[in-house]
């Protein structure tokens, strides 16, 4: 069964860094793309970053360009989000998403909380 499990969230001071991980349980799972989303209380969920499975092409929200980097380790079935120069407005629940290459079905992790505060 396909399960996505996020980790790496926590409390960090402004200007600090965190690395989020998204581990996919099923090694037979093939996604067309993996993405990180975030949602803060009272706000809509937004796409933060994505990476295609085929070409490794990446896309970022304008608000995080130059600060966040999405990457993957296919051998470990893991996707990462390196977050640098964190700001209070980055505070949100971060969730991992994967779209099945064969089924087109979306899979979601449970999320990991990121709080940026002094």
mmCIF file of N, CA, C and O in Angstrom, residues 15 17 25 45 61-63 67 69-70 74 89 110:
data_model
loop_
_atom_site.group_PDB
_atom_site.id
_atom_site.type_symbol
_atom_site.label_atom_id
_atom_site.label_comp_id
_atom_site.label_asym_id
_atom_site.label_seq_id
_atom_site.Cartn_x
_atom_site.Cartn_y
_atom_site.Cartn_z
ATOM 1 N N UNK A 15 15.444 33.040 9.736
ATOM 2 C CA UNK A 15 16.774 32.948 9.158
ATOM 3 C C UNK A 15 17.378 31.569 9.250
ATOM 4 O O UNK A 15 18.427 31.310 8.638
ATOM 5 N N UNK A 17 17.229 27.154 9.133
ATOM 6 C CA UNK A 17 17.004 26.181 8.071
ATOM 7 C C UNK A 17 16.393 24.897 8.609
ATOM 8 O O UNK A 17 16.587 24.538 9.769
ATOM 9 N N UNK A 25 6.459 4.512 0.989
ATOM 10 C CA UNK A 25 6.581 3.158 1.527
ATOM 11 C C UNK A 25 6.694 2.070 0.471
ATOM 12 O O UNK A 25 7.389 1.081 0.677
ATOM 13 N N UNK A 45 -4.509 26.198 0.672
ATOM 14 C CA UNK A 45 -3.339 25.381 0.444
ATOM 15 C C UNK A 45 -2.629 25.855 -0.813
ATOM 16 O O UNK A 45 -3.268 26.147 -1.829
ATOM 17 N N UNK A 61 7.184 28.057 -5.997
ATOM 18 C CA UNK A 61 6.372 29.242 -5.801
ATOM 19 C C UNK A 61 7.290 30.455 -5.726
ATOM 20 O O UNK A 61 8.416 30.365 -5.232
ATOM 21 N N UNK A 62 6.811 31.579 -6.215
ATOM 22 C CA UNK A 62 7.634 32.785 -6.220
ATOM 23 C C UNK A 62 8.103 33.164 -4.813
ATOM 24 O O UNK A 62 9.208 33.687 -4.640
ATOM 25 N N UNK A 63 7.287 32.877 -3.832
ATOM 26 C CA UNK A 63 7.598 33.261 -2.466
ATOM 27 C C UNK A 63 8.772 32.497 -1.861
ATOM 28 O O UNK A 63 9.343 32.931 -0.858
ATOM 29 N N UNK A 67 15.282 30.278 -1.925
ATOM 30 C CA UNK A 67 15.424 29.881 -0.528
ATOM 31 C C UNK A 67 15.188 28.384 -0.316
ATOM 32 O O UNK A 67 15.829 27.780 0.542
ATOM 33 N N UNK A 69 14.798 24.345 -1.869
ATOM 34 C CA UNK A 69 15.251 23.448 -2.912
ATOM 35 C C UNK A 69 14.603 22.083 -2.744
ATOM 36 O O UNK A 69 14.701 21.481 -1.674
ATOM 37 N N UNK A 70 13.944 21.602 -3.794
ATOM 38 C CA UNK A 70 13.355 20.276 -3.766
ATOM 39 C C UNK A 70 14.299 19.312 -4.470
ATOM 40 O O UNK A 70 14.907 19.644 -5.484
ATOM 41 N N UNK A 74 15.954 8.573 -5.579
ATOM 42 C CA UNK A 74 15.132 7.486 -6.093
ATOM 43 C C UNK A 74 15.422 6.156 -5.407
ATOM 44 O O UNK A 74 14.513 5.354 -5.189
ATOM 45 N N UNK A 89 6.412 33.972 7.830
ATOM 46 C CA UNK A 89 5.334 33.676 6.901
ATOM 47 C C UNK A 89 5.437 32.293 6.268
ATOM 48 O O UNK A 89 4.524 31.856 5.571
ATOM 49 N N UNK A 110 0.553 12.825 5.809
ATOM 50 C CA UNK A 110 -0.208 13.411 6.904
ATOM 51 C C UNK A 110 0.243 14.821 7.255
ATOM 52 O O UNK A 110 -0.476 15.557 7.923
#
